[in-house]
MMTF fields as JSON, N, C-alpha, C and O atoms, coordinates in Angstrom:
{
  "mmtfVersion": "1.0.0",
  "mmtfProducer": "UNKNOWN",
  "numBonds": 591,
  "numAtoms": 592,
  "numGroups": 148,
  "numChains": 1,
  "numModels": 1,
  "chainsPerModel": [1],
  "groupsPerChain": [148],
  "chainIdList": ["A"],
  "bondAtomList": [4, 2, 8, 6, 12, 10, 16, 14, 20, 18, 24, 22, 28, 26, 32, 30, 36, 34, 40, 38, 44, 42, 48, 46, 52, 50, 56, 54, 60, 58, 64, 62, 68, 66, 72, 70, 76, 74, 80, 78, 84, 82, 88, 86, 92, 90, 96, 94, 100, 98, 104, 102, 108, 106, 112, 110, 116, 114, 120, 118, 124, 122, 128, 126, 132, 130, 136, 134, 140, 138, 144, 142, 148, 146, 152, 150, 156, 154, 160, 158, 164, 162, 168, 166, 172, 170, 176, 174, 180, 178, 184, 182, 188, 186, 192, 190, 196, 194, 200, 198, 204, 202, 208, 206, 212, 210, 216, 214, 220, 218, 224, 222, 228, 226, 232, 230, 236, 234, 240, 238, 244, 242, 248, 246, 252, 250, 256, 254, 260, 258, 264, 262, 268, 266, 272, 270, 276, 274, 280, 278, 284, 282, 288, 286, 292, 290, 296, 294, 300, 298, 304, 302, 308, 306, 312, 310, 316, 314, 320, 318, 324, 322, 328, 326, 332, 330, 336, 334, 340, 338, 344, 342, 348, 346, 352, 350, 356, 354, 360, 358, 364, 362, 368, 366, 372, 370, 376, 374, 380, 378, 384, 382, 388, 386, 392, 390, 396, 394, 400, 398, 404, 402, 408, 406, 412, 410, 416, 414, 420, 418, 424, 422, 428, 426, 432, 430, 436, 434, 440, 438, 444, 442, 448, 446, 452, 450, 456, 454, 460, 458, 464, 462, 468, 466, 472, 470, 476, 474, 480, 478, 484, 482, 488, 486, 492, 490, 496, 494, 500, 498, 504, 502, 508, 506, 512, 510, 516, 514, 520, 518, 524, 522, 528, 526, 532, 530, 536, 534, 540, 538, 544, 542, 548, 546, 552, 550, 556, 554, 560, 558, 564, 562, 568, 566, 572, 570, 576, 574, 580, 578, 584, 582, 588, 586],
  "bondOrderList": [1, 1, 1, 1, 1, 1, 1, 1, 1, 1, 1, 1, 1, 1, 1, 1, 1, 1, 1, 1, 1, 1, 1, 1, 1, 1, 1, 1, 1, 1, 1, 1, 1, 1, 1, 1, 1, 1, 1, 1, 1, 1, 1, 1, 1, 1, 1, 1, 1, 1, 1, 1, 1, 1, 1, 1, 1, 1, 1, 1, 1, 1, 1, 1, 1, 1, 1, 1, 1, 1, 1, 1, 1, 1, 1, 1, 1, 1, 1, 1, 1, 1, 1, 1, 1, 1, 1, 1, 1, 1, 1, 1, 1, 1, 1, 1, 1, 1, 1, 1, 1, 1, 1, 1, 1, 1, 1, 1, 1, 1, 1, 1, 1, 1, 1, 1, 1, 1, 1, 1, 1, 1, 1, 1, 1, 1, 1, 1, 1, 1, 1, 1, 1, 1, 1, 1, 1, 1, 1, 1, 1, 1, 1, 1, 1, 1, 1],
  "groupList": [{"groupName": "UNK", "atomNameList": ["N", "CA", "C", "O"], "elementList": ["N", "C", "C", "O"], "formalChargeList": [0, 0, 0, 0], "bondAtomList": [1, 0, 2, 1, 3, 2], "bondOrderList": [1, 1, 2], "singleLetterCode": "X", "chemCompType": "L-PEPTIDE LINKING"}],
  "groupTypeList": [0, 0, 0, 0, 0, 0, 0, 0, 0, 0, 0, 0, 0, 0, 0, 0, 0, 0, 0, 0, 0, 0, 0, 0, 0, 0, 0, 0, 0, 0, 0, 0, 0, 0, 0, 0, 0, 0, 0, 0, 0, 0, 0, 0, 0, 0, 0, 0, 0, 0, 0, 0, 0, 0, 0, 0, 0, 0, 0, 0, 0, 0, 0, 0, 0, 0, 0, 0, 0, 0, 0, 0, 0, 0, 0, 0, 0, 0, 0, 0, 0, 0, 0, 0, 0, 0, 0, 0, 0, 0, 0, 0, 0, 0, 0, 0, 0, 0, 0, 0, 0, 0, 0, 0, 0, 0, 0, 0, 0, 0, 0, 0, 0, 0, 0, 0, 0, 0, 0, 0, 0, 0, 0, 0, 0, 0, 0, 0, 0, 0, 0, 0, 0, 0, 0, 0, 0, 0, 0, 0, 0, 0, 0, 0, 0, 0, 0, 0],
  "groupIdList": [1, 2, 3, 4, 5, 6, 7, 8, 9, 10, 11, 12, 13, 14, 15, 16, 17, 18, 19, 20, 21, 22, 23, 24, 25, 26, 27, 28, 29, 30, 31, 32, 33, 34, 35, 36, 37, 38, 39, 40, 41, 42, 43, 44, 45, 46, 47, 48, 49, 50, 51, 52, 53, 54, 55, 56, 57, 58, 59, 60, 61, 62, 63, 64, 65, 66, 67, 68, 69, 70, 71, 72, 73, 74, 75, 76, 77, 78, 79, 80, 81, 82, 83, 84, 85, 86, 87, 88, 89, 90, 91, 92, 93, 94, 95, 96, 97, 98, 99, 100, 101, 102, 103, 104, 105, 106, 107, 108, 109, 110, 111, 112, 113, 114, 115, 116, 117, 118, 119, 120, 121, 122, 123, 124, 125, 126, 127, 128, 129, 130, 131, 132, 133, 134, 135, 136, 137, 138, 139, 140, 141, 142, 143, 144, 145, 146, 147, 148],
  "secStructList": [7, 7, 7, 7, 3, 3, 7, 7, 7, 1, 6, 6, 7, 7, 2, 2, 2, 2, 2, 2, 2, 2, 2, 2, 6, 6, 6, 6, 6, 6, 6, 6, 6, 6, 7, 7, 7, 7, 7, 7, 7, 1, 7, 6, 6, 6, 1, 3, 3, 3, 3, 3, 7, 1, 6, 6, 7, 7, 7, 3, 3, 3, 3, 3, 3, 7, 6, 6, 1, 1, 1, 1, 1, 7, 3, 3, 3, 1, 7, 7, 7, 7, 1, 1, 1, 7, 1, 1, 1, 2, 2, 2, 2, 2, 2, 2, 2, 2, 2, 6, 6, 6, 6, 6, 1, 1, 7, 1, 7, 7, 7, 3, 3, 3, 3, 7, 4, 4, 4, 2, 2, 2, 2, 4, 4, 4, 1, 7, 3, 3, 7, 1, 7, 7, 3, 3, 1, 1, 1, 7, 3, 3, 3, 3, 3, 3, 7, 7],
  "xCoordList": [0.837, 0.0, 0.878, 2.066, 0.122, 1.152, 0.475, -0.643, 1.373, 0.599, 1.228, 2.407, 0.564, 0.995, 0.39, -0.685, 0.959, -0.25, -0.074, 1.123, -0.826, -0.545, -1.064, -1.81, -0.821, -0.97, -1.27, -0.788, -2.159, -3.217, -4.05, -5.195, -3.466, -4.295, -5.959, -6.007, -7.357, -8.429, -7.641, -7.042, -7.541, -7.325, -6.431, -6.06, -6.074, -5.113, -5.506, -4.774, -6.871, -7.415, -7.993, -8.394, -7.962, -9.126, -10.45, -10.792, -11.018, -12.323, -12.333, -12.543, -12.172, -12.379, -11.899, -12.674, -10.652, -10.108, -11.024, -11.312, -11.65, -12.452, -13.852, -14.596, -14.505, -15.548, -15.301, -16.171, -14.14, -13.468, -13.825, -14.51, -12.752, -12.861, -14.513, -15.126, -15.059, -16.458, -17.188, -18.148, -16.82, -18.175, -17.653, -18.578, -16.126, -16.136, -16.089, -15.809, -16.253, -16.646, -17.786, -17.429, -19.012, -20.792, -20.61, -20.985, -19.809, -20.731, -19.844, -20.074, -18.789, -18.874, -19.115, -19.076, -19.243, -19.958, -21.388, -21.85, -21.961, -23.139, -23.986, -24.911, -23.784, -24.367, -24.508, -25.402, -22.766, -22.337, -22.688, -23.169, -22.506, -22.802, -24.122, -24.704, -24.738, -26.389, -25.932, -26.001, -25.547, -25.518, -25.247, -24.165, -27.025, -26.755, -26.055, -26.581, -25.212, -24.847, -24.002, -23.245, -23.91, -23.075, -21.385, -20.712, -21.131, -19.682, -18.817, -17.627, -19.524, -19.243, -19.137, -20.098, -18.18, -18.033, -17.519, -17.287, -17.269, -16.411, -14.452, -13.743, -14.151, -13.06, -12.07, -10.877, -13.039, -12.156, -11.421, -10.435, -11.557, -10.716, -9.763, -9.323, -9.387, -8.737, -7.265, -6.16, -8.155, -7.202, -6.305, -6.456, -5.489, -5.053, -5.389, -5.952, -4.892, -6.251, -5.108, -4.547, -4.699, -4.187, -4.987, -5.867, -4.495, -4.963, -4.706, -4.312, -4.799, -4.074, -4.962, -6.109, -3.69, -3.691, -3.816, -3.894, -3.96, -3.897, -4.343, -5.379, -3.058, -3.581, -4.41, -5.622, -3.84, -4.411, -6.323, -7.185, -6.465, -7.421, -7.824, -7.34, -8.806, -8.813, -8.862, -9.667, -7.781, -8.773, -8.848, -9.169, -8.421, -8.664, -8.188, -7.411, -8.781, -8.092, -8.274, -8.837, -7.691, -7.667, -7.527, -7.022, -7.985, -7.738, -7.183, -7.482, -6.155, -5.01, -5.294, -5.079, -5.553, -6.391, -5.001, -4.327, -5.259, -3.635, -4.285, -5.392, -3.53, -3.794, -4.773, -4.6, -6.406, -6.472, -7.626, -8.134, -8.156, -9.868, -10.234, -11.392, -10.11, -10.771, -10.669, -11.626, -8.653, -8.635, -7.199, -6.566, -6.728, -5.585, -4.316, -3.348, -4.52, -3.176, -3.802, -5.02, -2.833, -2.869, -3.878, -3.921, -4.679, -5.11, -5.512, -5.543, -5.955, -5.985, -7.399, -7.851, -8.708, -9.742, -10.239, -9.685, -11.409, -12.242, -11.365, -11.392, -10.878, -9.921, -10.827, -11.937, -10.757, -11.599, -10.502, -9.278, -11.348, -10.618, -11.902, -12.969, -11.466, -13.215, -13.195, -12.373, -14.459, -15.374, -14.467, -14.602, -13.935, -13.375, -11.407, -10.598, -11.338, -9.977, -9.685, -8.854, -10.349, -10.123, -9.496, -9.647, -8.809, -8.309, -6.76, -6.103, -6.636, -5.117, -4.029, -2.931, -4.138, -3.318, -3.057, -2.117, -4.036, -3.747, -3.848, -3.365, -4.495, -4.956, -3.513, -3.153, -2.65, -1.685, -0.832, -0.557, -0.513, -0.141, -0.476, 0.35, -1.886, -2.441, -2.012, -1.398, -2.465, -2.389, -0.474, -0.121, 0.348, 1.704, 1.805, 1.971, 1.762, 1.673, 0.688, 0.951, -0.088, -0.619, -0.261, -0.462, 0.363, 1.143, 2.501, 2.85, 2.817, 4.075, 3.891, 4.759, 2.668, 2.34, 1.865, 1.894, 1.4, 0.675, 2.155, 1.999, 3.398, 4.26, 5.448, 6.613, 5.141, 5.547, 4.607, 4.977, 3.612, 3.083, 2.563, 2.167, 2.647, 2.456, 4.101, 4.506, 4.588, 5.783, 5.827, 4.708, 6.384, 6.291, 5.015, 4.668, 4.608, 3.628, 2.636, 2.467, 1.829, 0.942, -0.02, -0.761, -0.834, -1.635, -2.731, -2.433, -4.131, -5.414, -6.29, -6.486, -6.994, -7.794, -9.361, -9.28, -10.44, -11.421, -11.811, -12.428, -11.437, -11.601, -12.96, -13.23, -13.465, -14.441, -14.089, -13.625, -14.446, -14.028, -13.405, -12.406, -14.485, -14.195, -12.571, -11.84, -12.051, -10.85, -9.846, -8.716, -10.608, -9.279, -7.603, -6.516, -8.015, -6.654, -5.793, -4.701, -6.092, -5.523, -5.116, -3.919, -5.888, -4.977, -3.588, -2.401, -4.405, -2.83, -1.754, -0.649, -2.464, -1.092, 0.167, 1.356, -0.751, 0.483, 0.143, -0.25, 0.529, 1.059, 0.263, 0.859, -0.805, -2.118, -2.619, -2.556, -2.887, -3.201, -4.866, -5.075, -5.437, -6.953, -6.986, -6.282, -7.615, -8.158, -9.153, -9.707, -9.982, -11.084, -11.674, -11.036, -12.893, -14.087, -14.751, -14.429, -15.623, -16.026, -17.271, -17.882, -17.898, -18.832, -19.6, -19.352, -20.449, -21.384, -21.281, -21.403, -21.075, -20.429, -21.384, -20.883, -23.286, -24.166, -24.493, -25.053, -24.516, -25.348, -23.924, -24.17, -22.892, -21.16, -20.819, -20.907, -20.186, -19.376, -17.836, -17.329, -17.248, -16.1, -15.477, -16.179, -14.031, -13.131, -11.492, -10.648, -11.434, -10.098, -9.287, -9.249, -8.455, -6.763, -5.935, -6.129, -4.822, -3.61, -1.925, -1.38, -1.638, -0.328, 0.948, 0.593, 2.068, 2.47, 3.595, 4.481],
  "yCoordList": [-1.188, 0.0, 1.246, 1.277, 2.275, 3.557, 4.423, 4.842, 4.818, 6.164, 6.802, 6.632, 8.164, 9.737, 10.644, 10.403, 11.498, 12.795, 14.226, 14.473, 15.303, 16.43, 17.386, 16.884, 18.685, 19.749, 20.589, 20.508, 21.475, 22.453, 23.611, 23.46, 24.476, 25.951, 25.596, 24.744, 26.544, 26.247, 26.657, 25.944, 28.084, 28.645, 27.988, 28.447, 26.862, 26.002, 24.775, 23.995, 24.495, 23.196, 23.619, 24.735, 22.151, 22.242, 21.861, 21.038, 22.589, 22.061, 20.522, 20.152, 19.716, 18.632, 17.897, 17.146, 18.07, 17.985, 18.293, 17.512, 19.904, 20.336, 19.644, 19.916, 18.788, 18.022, 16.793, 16.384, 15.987, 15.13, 14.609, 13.698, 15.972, 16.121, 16.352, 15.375, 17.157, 17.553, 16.632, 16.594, 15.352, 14.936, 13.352, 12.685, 13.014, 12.05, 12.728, 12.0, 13.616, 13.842, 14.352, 14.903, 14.82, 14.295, 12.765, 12.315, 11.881, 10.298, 9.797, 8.63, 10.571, 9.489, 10.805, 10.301, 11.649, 12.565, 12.979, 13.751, 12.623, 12.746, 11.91, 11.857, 10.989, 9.863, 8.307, 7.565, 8.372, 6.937, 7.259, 6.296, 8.224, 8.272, 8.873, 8.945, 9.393, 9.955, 10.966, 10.676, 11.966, 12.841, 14.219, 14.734, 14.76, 16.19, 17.163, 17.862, 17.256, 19.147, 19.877, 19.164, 20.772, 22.007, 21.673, 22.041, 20.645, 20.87, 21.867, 21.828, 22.498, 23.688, 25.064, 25.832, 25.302, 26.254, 27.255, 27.842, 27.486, 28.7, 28.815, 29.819, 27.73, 27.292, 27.055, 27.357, 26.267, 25.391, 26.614, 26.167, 28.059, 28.768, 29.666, 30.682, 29.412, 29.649, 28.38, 28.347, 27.602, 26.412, 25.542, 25.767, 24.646, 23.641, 22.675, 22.265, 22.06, 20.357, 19.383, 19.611, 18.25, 17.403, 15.826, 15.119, 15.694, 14.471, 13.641, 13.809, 12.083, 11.147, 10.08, 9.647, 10.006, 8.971, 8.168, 8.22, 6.686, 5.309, 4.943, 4.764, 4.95, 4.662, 5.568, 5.386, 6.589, 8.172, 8.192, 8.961, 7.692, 7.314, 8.079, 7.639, 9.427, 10.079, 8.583, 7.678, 8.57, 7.524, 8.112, 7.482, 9.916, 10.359, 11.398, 11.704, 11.967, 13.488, 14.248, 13.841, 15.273, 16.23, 17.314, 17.471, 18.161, 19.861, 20.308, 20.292, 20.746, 21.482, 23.205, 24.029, 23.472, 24.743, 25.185, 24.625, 26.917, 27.519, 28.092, 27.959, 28.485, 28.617, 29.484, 30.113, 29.781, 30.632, 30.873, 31.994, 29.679, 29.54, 28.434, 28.382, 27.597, 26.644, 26.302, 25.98, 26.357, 26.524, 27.515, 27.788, 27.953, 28.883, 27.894, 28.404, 26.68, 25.686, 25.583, 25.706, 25.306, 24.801, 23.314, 22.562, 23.123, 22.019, 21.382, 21.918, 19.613, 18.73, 18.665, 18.65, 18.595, 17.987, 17.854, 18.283, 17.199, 16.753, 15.248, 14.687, 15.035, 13.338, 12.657, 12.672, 11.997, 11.064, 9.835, 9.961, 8.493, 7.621, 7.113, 6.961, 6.825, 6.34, 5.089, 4.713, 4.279, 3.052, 2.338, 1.184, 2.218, 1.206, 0.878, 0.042, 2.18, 2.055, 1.838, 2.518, 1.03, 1.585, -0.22, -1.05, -0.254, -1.299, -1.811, -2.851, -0.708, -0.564, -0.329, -0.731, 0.253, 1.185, 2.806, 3.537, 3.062, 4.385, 5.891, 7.022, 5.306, 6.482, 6.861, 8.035, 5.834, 6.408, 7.616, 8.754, 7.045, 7.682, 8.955, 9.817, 9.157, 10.113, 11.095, 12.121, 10.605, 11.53, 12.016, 13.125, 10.918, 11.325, 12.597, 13.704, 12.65, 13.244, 14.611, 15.513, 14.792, 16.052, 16.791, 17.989, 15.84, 16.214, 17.133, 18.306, 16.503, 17.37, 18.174, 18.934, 18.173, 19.47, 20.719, 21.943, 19.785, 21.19, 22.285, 23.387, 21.593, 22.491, 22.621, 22.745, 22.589, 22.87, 24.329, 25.484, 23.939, 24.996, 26.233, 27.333, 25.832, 26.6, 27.085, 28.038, 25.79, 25.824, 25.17, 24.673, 24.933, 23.674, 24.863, 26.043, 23.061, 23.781, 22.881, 21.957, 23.06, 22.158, 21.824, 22.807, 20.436, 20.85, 19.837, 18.79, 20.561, 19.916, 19.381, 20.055, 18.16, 17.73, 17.826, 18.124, 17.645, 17.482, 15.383, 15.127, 14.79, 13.22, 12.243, 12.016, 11.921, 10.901, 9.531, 8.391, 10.155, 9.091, 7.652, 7.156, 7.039, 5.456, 5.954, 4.983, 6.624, 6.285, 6.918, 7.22, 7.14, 7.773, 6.977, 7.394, 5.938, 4.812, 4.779, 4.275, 5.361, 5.593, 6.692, 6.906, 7.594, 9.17, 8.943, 9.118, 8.425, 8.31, 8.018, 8.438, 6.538, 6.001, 7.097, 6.973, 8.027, 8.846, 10.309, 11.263, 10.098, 11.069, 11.988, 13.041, 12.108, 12.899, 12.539, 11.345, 13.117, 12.98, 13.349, 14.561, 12.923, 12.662, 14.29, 14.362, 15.337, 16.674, 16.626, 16.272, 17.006, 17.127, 16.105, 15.08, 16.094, 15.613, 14.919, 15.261, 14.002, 13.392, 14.271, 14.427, 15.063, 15.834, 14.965, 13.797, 15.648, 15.38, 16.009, 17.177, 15.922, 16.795, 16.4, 16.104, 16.459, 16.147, 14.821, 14.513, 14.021, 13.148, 12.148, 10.946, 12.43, 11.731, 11.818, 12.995, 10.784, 11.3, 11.477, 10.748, 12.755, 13.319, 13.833, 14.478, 13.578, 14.459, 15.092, 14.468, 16.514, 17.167, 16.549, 15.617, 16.89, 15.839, 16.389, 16.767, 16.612, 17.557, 16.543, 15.673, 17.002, 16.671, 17.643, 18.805, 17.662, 18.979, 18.919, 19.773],
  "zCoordList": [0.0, 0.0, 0.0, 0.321, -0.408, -0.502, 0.108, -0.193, 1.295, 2.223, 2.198, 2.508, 1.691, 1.693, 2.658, 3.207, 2.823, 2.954, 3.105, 3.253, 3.127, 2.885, 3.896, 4.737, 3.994, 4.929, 3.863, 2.733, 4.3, 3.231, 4.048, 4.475, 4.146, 4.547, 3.612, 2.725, 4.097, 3.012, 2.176, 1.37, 2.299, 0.355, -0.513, -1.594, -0.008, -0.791, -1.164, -1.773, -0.764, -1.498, -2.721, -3.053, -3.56, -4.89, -4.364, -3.515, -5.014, -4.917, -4.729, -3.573, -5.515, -5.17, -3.959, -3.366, -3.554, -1.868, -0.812, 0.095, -1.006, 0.192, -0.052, 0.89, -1.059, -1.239, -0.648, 0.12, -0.858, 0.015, 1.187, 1.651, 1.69, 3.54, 3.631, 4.061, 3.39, 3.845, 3.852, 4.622, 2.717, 2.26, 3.62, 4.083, 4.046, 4.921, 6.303, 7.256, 6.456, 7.781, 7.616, 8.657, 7.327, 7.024, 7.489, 8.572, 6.218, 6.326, 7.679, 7.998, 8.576, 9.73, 11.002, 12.124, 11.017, 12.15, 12.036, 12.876, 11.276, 11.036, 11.005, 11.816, 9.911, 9.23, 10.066, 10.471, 10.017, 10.651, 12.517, 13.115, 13.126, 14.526, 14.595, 15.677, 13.315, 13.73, 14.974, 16.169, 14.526, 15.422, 14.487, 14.203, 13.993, 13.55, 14.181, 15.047, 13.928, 14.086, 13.281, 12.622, 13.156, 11.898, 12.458, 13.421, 11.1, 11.135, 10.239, 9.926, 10.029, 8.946, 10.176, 10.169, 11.027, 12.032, 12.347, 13.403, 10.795, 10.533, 11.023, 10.957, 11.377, 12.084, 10.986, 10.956, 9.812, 8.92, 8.185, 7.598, 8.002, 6.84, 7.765, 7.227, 9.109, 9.957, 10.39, 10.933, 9.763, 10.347, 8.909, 7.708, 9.499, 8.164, 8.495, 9.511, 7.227, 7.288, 6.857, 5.785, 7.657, 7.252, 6.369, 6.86, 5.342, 4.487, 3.958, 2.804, 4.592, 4.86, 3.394, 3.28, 2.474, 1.468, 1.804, 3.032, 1.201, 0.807, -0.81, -1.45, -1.005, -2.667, -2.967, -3.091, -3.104, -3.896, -2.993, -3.419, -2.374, -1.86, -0.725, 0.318, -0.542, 1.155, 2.079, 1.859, 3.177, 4.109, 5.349, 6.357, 5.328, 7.173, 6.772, 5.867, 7.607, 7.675, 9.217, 10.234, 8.988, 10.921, 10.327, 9.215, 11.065, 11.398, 12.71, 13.904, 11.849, 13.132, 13.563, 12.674, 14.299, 14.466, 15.786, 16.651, 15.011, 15.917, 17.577, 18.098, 17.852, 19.865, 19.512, 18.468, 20.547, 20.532, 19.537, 19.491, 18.578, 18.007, 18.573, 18.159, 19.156, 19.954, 21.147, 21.85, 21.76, 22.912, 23.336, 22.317, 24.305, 24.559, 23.75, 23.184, 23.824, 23.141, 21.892, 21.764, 20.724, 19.661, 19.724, 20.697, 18.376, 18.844, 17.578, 16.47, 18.025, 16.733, 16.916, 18.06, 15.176, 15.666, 14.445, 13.433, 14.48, 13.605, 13.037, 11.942, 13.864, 13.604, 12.89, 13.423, 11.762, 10.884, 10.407, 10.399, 9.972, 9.228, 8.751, 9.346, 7.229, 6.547, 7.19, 8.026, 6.601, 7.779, 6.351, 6.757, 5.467, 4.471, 4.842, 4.441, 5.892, 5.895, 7.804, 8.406, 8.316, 9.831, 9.656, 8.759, 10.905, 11.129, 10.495, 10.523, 10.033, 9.265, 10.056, 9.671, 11.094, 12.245, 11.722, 12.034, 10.961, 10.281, 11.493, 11.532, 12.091, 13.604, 13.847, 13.767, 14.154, 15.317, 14.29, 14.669, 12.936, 11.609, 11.311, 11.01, 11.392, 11.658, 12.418, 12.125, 13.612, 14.733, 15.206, 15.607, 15.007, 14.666, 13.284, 13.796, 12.209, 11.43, 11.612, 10.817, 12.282, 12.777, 13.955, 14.158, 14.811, 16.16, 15.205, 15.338, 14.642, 13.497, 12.752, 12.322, 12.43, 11.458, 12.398, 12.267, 13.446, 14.573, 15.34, 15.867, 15.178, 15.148, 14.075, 14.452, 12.905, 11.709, 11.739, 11.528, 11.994, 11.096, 12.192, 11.806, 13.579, 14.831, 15.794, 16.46, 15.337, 16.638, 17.812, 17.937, 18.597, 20.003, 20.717, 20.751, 21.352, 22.297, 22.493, 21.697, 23.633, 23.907, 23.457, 23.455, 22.769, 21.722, 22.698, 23.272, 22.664, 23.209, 22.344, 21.333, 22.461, 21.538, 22.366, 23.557, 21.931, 22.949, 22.146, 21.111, 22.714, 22.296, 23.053, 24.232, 22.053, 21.619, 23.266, 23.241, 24.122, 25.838, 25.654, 26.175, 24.576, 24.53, 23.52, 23.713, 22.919, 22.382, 23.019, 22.633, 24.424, 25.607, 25.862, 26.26, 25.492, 25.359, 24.489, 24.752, 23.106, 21.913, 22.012, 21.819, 22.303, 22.556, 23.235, 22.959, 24.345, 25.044, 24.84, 25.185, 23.683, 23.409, 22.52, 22.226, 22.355, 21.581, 21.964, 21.292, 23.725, 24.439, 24.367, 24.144, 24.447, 25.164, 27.069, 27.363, 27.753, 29.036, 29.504, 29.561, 29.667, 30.2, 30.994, 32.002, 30.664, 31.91, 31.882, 30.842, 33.178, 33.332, 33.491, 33.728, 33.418, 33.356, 32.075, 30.937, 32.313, 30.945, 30.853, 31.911, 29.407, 29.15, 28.153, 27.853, 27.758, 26.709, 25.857, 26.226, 24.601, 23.162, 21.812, 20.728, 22.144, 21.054, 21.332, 20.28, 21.9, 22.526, 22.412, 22.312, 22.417, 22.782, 23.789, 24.141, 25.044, 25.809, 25.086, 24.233, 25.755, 25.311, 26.551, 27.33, 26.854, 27.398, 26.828, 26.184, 27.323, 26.924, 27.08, 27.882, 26.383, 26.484, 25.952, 24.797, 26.539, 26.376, 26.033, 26.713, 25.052, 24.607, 25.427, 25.228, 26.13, 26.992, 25.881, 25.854]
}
């Protein structure tokens, strides 16, 4: 298999890229968890978007958002992997590769995610730490988690 992937400000996607991302995070934040809400938050033309190949193929993508529109730290979110590509080990890939872009393109520093509770174990595994409290995030439990 051949895995690539790329880092992209908006004004730097094609159209067809930003149809992409949009259209797999709808079919698994929306669709696949049935949980309406506006992922369109005005965040995305502030932030960069990392997009993770497989055989020229989207199979995940993240948005790295700088200190300061979501939380005082730099931070990773909208973490996706399509339902055709999970089980690959592509997450940790992922989330390594955006941990690097979040200071490529920010600089060192602490980066917060707000994470999906049941994949509190996976965060960790690549050096995120459990804060707070477990919340409710649209009918999800979710808690913050900090990379230092």
């Amino acid at each position: 298999m051949n895995y690539s992937y790329t880092i992209k400000s908006f004004d730097e996607f094609t159209n067809h890229e930003l149809y992409q991302m949009l259209r797999l995070r709808s079919e698994v934040f929306v669709v696949e968890q049935n949980c309406p809400y506006l992922d369109l938050d005005n965040k995305d033309q502030k932030s960069f978007h990392l997009l993770y190949y497989v055989n020229n193929e989207l199979a995940g993508c993240t948005r790295l958002l700088p200190a300061g529109l979501s939380y005082s730290e730099i931070a990773i979110g909208r973490v996706v992997i399509a339902p055709s590509h999970r089980g690959l080990g592509l997450g940790k890939n992922i989330m390594e590769a955006s941990i690097t872009g979040c200071q490529e393109k920010f600089g060192e520093g602490p980066i917060r995610i707000s994470a999906q509770y049941h994949l509190s174990k996976f965060y960790q595994s690549v050096g995120f730490i459990e804060q707070g409290e477990v919340y409710d995030e649209d009918g999800i439990p979710h808690i913050e988690m900090l990379k230092a």
